Amino acid sequence: KAMCSGKLQTGLLVAGYFVYLLVGAAVFQALERTAEKQEKMAAAQMKEAFLQSFRQLTVVEMEQFMKNLTEAIQNGVYPVGNESQFEESNWDFSNSFFFAGTVVSTIGYGTLHPRTVGGQIFCVFFALFGIPLNIVFLHRVGKMLSLLCKKLGKFLYEKGMRKKKIKFLTLLFFLATGILVFLCLPSVFFQITEGWSYSEGIYFAFITLSTIGFGDYVVGKQSGRNYFSYYRVLVAIWILFGLAWIALLFNL
């Protein structure tokens, strides 16, 4: 009964955690997408006005244009190409889910952030409840993985191995497996999808899973590259389970 109850609690926690992220993604998308579209239209108009009169611009007007352009880029608006590119949103569901995941995991790349008052207020409350929920989720997943450690240790103990050696081999096994699954293989995937070098993929994976999150490398932001649907959702899930692996290593 205790085992069934534990499995039920784990299942409910995992389901509730992902429902929380899905709801957060939907709210961020609803709050931010319209404002982003207005910013993109303003950036397009600014670009058009510049192209029509750049020969007659004064120094002050040129500096103002550069300031407006810098602000647009900081807000995730890149006025490059034709108007068809403005249909692509930084706040589609995939990007919104990715943003929600980076909020509760406290990575905070800084390349995407809410601009509306409603989005900013919601972000405060979403993080307020989401960060503790994320800690509980990682603890539970780490606990499940630690059970695998115990089973592995029991198997080795039955083979006549000493306890100290078992602890060392268990740690080594999960360290090597985690490095392969959460660092080495994803870096190949990022190399193919993002066009980065393999070392850049390793760098991004480590900076992300350590929750440093500089924001100098972020997935799904390369202009001119076609990403498959829900690419960033998969990356967000990789981040969450990668953080659970790191939590397990600390426990070990």
Short mmCIF file of C-alpha atoms in Angstrom, two decimals:
data_model
loop_
_atom_site.label_atom_id
_atom_site.label_comp_id
_atom_site.label_asym_id
_atom_site.label_seq_id
_atom_site.Cartn_x
_atom_site.Cartn_y
_atom_site.Cartn_z
CA LYS A 1 0.00 0.00 0.00
CA ALA A 2 2.80 2.39 0.88
CA MET A 3 4.49 1.71 -2.48
CA CYS A 4 1.22 2.28 -4.39
CA SER A 5 0.59 5.48 -2.42
CA GLY A 6 4.13 6.71 -3.20
CA LYS A 7 3.69 6.01 -6.91
CA LEU A 8 0.32 7.78 -6.92
CA GLN A 9 1.82 10.84 -5.19
CA THR A 10 4.71 10.90 -7.67
CA GLY A 11 2.31 10.59 -10.61
CA LEU A 12 0.11 13.39 -9.29
CA LEU A 13 3.14 15.60 -8.62
CA VAL A 14 4.57 15.10 -12.14
CA ALA A 15 1.14 15.65 -13.73
CA GLY A 16 0.48 18.75 -11.59
CA TYR A 17 3.93 20.14 -12.35
CA PHE A 18 3.51 19.89 -16.11
CA VAL A 19 -0.07 21.21 -15.93
CA TYR A 20 1.30 24.20 -14.01
CA LEU A 21 3.88 24.83 -16.77
CA LEU A 22 1.26 24.40 -19.51
CA VAL A 23 -1.13 26.85 -17.84
CA GLY A 24 1.71 29.33 -17.30
CA ALA A 25 2.76 29.05 -20.94
CA ALA A 26 -0.82 29.66 -22.12
CA VAL A 27 -1.18 32.74 -19.89
CA PHE A 28 2.17 34.24 -20.94
CA GLN A 29 1.24 33.67 -24.58
CA ALA A 30 -2.14 35.36 -24.13
CA LEU A 31 -0.68 38.33 -22.25
CA GLU A 32 2.42 39.01 -24.34
CA ARG A 33 1.68 38.07 -27.95
CA THR A 34 -0.44 41.13 -28.85
CA ALA A 35 2.05 43.56 -27.33
CA GLU A 36 4.88 41.84 -29.19
CA LYS A 37 3.01 42.18 -32.49
CA GLN A 38 2.62 45.92 -31.89
CA GLU A 39 6.35 46.23 -31.16
CA LYS A 40 7.18 44.40 -34.39
CA MET A 41 4.90 46.69 -36.41
CA ALA A 42 6.53 49.75 -34.81
CA ALA A 43 10.00 48.35 -35.60
CA ALA A 44 8.98 47.71 -39.22
CA GLN A 45 7.68 51.27 -39.55
CA MET A 46 10.88 52.64 -38.01
CA LYS A 47 12.95 50.64 -40.49
CA GLU A 48 10.83 51.85 -43.44
CA ALA A 49 11.12 55.48 -42.34
CA PHE A 50 14.88 55.12 -41.98
CA LEU A 51 15.27 53.62 -45.47
CA GLN A 52 13.29 56.45 -47.00
CA SER A 53 15.12 59.33 -45.34
CA PHE A 54 18.50 58.07 -44.09
CA ARG A 55 20.38 60.48 -46.40
CA GLN A 56 18.76 63.51 -44.73
CA LEU A 57 19.02 62.32 -41.09
CA THR A 58 20.80 64.55 -38.59
CA VAL A 59 23.24 63.18 -36.02
CA VAL A 60 20.58 63.43 -33.29
CA GLU A 61 18.01 61.58 -35.42
CA MET A 62 20.56 58.89 -36.26
CA GLU A 63 21.40 58.38 -32.59
CA GLN A 64 17.69 58.15 -31.77
CA PHE A 65 17.26 55.52 -34.48
CA MET A 66 20.14 53.48 -33.05
CA LYS A 67 18.62 53.74 -29.57
CA ASN A 68 15.22 52.56 -30.84
CA LEU A 69 16.85 49.72 -32.78
CA THR A 70 18.81 48.59 -29.71
CA GLU A 71 15.64 48.61 -27.58
CA ALA A 72 13.80 46.58 -30.21
CA ILE A 73 16.54 43.93 -30.30
CA GLN A 74 16.64 43.78 -26.48
CA ASN A 75 12.90 43.10 -26.56
CA GLY A 76 13.39 40.23 -29.00
CA VAL A 77 12.29 42.12 -32.11
CA TYR A 78 14.66 41.84 -35.07
CA PRO A 79 13.54 44.12 -37.94
CA VAL A 80 15.30 42.04 -40.60
CA GLY A 81 13.77 40.72 -43.84
CA ASN A 82 10.27 41.16 -45.16
CA GLU A 83 6.99 41.41 -43.26
CA SER A 84 6.31 37.66 -43.45
CA GLN A 85 8.96 37.15 -40.78
CA PHE A 86 6.95 39.28 -38.36
CA GLU A 87 4.32 36.53 -38.26
CA GLU A 88 6.75 34.38 -36.26
CA SER A 89 6.22 35.06 -32.58
CA ASN A 90 8.57 34.86 -29.62
CA TRP A 91 5.45 34.09 -27.59
CA ASP A 92 4.04 31.10 -29.44
CA PHE A 93 3.20 28.14 -27.21
CA SER A 94 6.58 26.43 -27.62
CA ASN A 95 8.52 29.56 -26.66
CA SER A 96 6.09 30.36 -23.83
CA PHE A 97 6.51 26.87 -22.36
CA PHE A 98 10.28 27.21 -22.63
CA PHE A 99 10.10 30.58 -20.86
CA ALA A 100 7.91 29.12 -18.09
CA GLY A 101 10.47 26.33 -17.60
CA THR A 102 13.36 28.79 -17.32
CA VAL A 103 11.41 30.81 -14.75
CA VAL A 104 10.66 27.95 -12.34
CA SER A 105 14.17 26.51 -12.78
CA THR A 106 15.64 30.00 -12.05
CA ILE A 107 17.90 29.88 -15.16
CA GLY A 108 16.59 33.20 -16.50
CA TYR A 109 18.50 33.67 -19.76
CA GLY A 110 17.19 37.25 -20.07
CA THR A 111 16.66 37.05 -23.85
CA LEU A 112 12.88 36.70 -23.41
CA HIS A 113 10.93 38.51 -20.73
CA PRO A 114 7.38 39.85 -20.26
CA ARG A 115 6.84 43.43 -21.38
CA THR A 116 3.21 44.04 -20.39
CA VAL A 117 2.17 44.99 -16.85
CA GLY A 118 -0.10 41.95 -16.70
CA GLY A 119 2.68 39.64 -17.88
CA GLN A 120 5.15 41.02 -15.33
CA ILE A 121 2.71 40.72 -12.41
CA PHE A 122 1.72 37.21 -13.47
CA CYS A 123 5.41 36.29 -13.75
CA VAL A 124 5.98 37.32 -10.11
CA PHE A 125 3.20 35.05 -8.81
CA PHE A 126 4.03 32.27 -11.26
CA ALA A 127 7.63 32.20 -10.01
CA LEU A 128 6.55 32.59 -6.37
CA PHE A 129 4.64 29.30 -6.47
CA GLY A 130 6.50 27.66 -9.36
CA ILE A 131 10.02 27.71 -7.87
CA PRO A 132 9.03 25.77 -4.70
CA LEU A 133 7.02 23.36 -6.88
CA ASN A 134 10.10 22.87 -9.05
CA ILE A 135 12.23 22.08 -5.98
CA VAL A 136 9.69 19.48 -4.80
CA PHE A 137 9.53 18.00 -8.32
CA LEU A 138 13.32 17.72 -8.60
CA HIS A 139 13.52 16.20 -5.12
CA ARG A 140 10.94 13.55 -6.01
CA VAL A 141 12.58 12.68 -9.34
CA GLY A 142 15.96 12.55 -7.60
CA LYS A 143 14.44 10.23 -5.00
CA MET A 144 13.17 7.91 -7.75
CA LEU A 145 16.63 7.86 -9.33
CA SER A 146 18.22 7.15 -5.95
CA LEU A 147 16.08 4.01 -5.72
CA LEU A 148 17.81 2.85 -8.89
CA CYS A 149 21.12 3.50 -7.11
CA LYS A 150 20.02 1.30 -4.21
CA LYS A 151 18.96 -1.50 -6.55
CA LEU A 152 22.28 -1.30 -8.36
CA GLY A 153 24.14 -1.31 -5.03
CA LYS A 154 22.13 -4.29 -3.79
CA PHE A 155 22.92 -6.20 -6.97
CA LEU A 156 26.65 -5.51 -6.61
CA TYR A 157 26.57 -6.38 -2.89
CA GLU A 158 25.01 -9.75 -3.69
CA LYS A 159 27.91 -10.32 -6.07
CA GLY A 160 30.27 -10.03 -3.09
CA MET A 161 31.54 -6.48 -3.65
CA ARG A 162 32.52 -4.28 -0.69
CA LYS A 163 30.27 -1.35 0.31
CA LYS A 164 32.90 1.36 -0.25
CA LYS A 165 33.58 0.06 -3.74
CA ILE A 166 29.84 -0.13 -4.42
CA LYS A 167 29.38 3.54 -3.45
CA PHE A 168 32.24 4.59 -5.70
CA LEU A 169 30.99 2.52 -8.68
CA THR A 170 27.40 3.73 -8.21
CA LEU A 171 28.51 7.36 -8.23
CA LEU A 172 30.76 6.74 -11.22
CA PHE A 173 27.95 4.99 -13.13
CA PHE A 174 25.42 7.79 -12.65
CA LEU A 175 28.05 10.46 -13.31
CA ALA A 176 29.12 8.84 -16.58
CA THR A 177 25.55 8.05 -17.66
CA GLY A 178 24.37 11.58 -16.87
CA ILE A 179 27.29 13.20 -18.71
CA LEU A 180 26.47 11.07 -21.76
CA VAL A 181 22.68 11.59 -21.67
CA PHE A 182 22.49 15.23 -20.54
CA LEU A 183 25.72 16.75 -21.89
CA CYS A 184 27.36 14.78 -24.70
CA LEU A 185 24.35 13.57 -26.73
CA PRO A 186 22.35 16.84 -26.44
CA SER A 187 25.42 18.75 -27.62
CA VAL A 188 25.41 16.72 -30.86
CA PHE A 189 21.72 17.56 -31.23
CA PHE A 190 22.40 21.28 -30.66
CA GLN A 191 25.30 21.15 -33.12
CA ILE A 192 22.97 19.83 -35.85
CA THR A 193 19.92 21.97 -35.00
CA GLU A 194 21.57 25.28 -34.07
CA GLY A 195 24.69 25.17 -36.26
CA TRP A 196 26.95 25.55 -33.22
CA SER A 197 30.28 23.79 -32.81
CA TYR A 198 30.31 20.77 -30.48
CA SER A 199 32.24 22.72 -27.84
CA GLU A 200 29.60 25.47 -27.96
CA GLY A 201 26.92 22.81 -27.45
CA ILE A 202 28.76 21.45 -24.39
CA TYR A 203 29.19 25.00 -23.08
CA PHE A 204 25.48 25.78 -23.52
CA ALA A 205 24.42 22.50 -21.87
CA PHE A 206 26.65 23.09 -18.83
CA ILE A 207 25.74 26.77 -18.41
CA THR A 208 22.05 25.82 -18.63
CA LEU A 209 22.03 22.80 -16.29
CA SER A 210 24.15 24.64 -13.74
CA THR A 211 21.41 27.36 -13.85
CA ILE A 212 24.04 30.04 -14.55
CA GLY A 213 22.17 31.03 -17.73
CA PHE A 214 24.31 33.80 -19.22
CA GLY A 215 22.00 34.12 -22.23
CA ASP A 216 24.85 34.35 -24.76
CA TYR A 217 23.67 31.03 -26.28
CA VAL A 218 19.94 30.27 -26.35
CA VAL A 219 18.15 27.61 -28.40
CA GLY A 220 15.71 28.51 -31.15
CA LYS A 221 17.04 32.05 -31.70
CA GLN A 222 19.23 31.66 -34.80
CA SER A 223 17.81 33.84 -37.58
CA GLY A 224 17.31 32.07 -40.88
CA ARG A 225 17.14 28.56 -39.36
CA ASN A 226 13.99 26.46 -39.52
CA TYR A 227 13.16 24.78 -36.21
CA PHE A 228 10.63 21.99 -35.88
CA SER A 229 7.47 22.53 -33.85
CA TYR A 230 7.81 22.21 -30.07
CA TYR A 231 11.60 22.17 -30.33
CA ARG A 232 11.92 24.43 -27.30
CA VAL A 233 9.37 22.35 -25.37
CA LEU A 234 11.67 19.33 -25.74
CA VAL A 235 14.64 21.43 -24.63
CA ALA A 236 12.67 22.61 -21.57
CA ILE A 237 11.92 18.98 -20.63
CA TRP A 238 15.61 18.11 -21.10
CA ILE A 239 16.49 20.98 -18.73
CA LEU A 240 14.08 19.78 -16.05
CA PHE A 241 15.34 16.19 -16.03
CA GLY A 242 18.94 17.38 -16.34
CA LEU A 243 18.45 19.43 -13.17
CA ALA A 244 17.04 16.31 -11.47
CA TRP A 245 20.19 14.41 -12.45
CA ILE A 246 22.39 17.12 -10.94
CA ALA A 247 20.27 17.03 -7.75
CA LEU A 248 20.86 13.25 -7.62
CA LEU A 249 24.61 13.73 -7.91
CA PHE A 250 24.57 16.13 -4.95
CA ASN A 251 22.55 13.58 -2.94
CA LEU A 252 25.04 10.84 -3.81
#
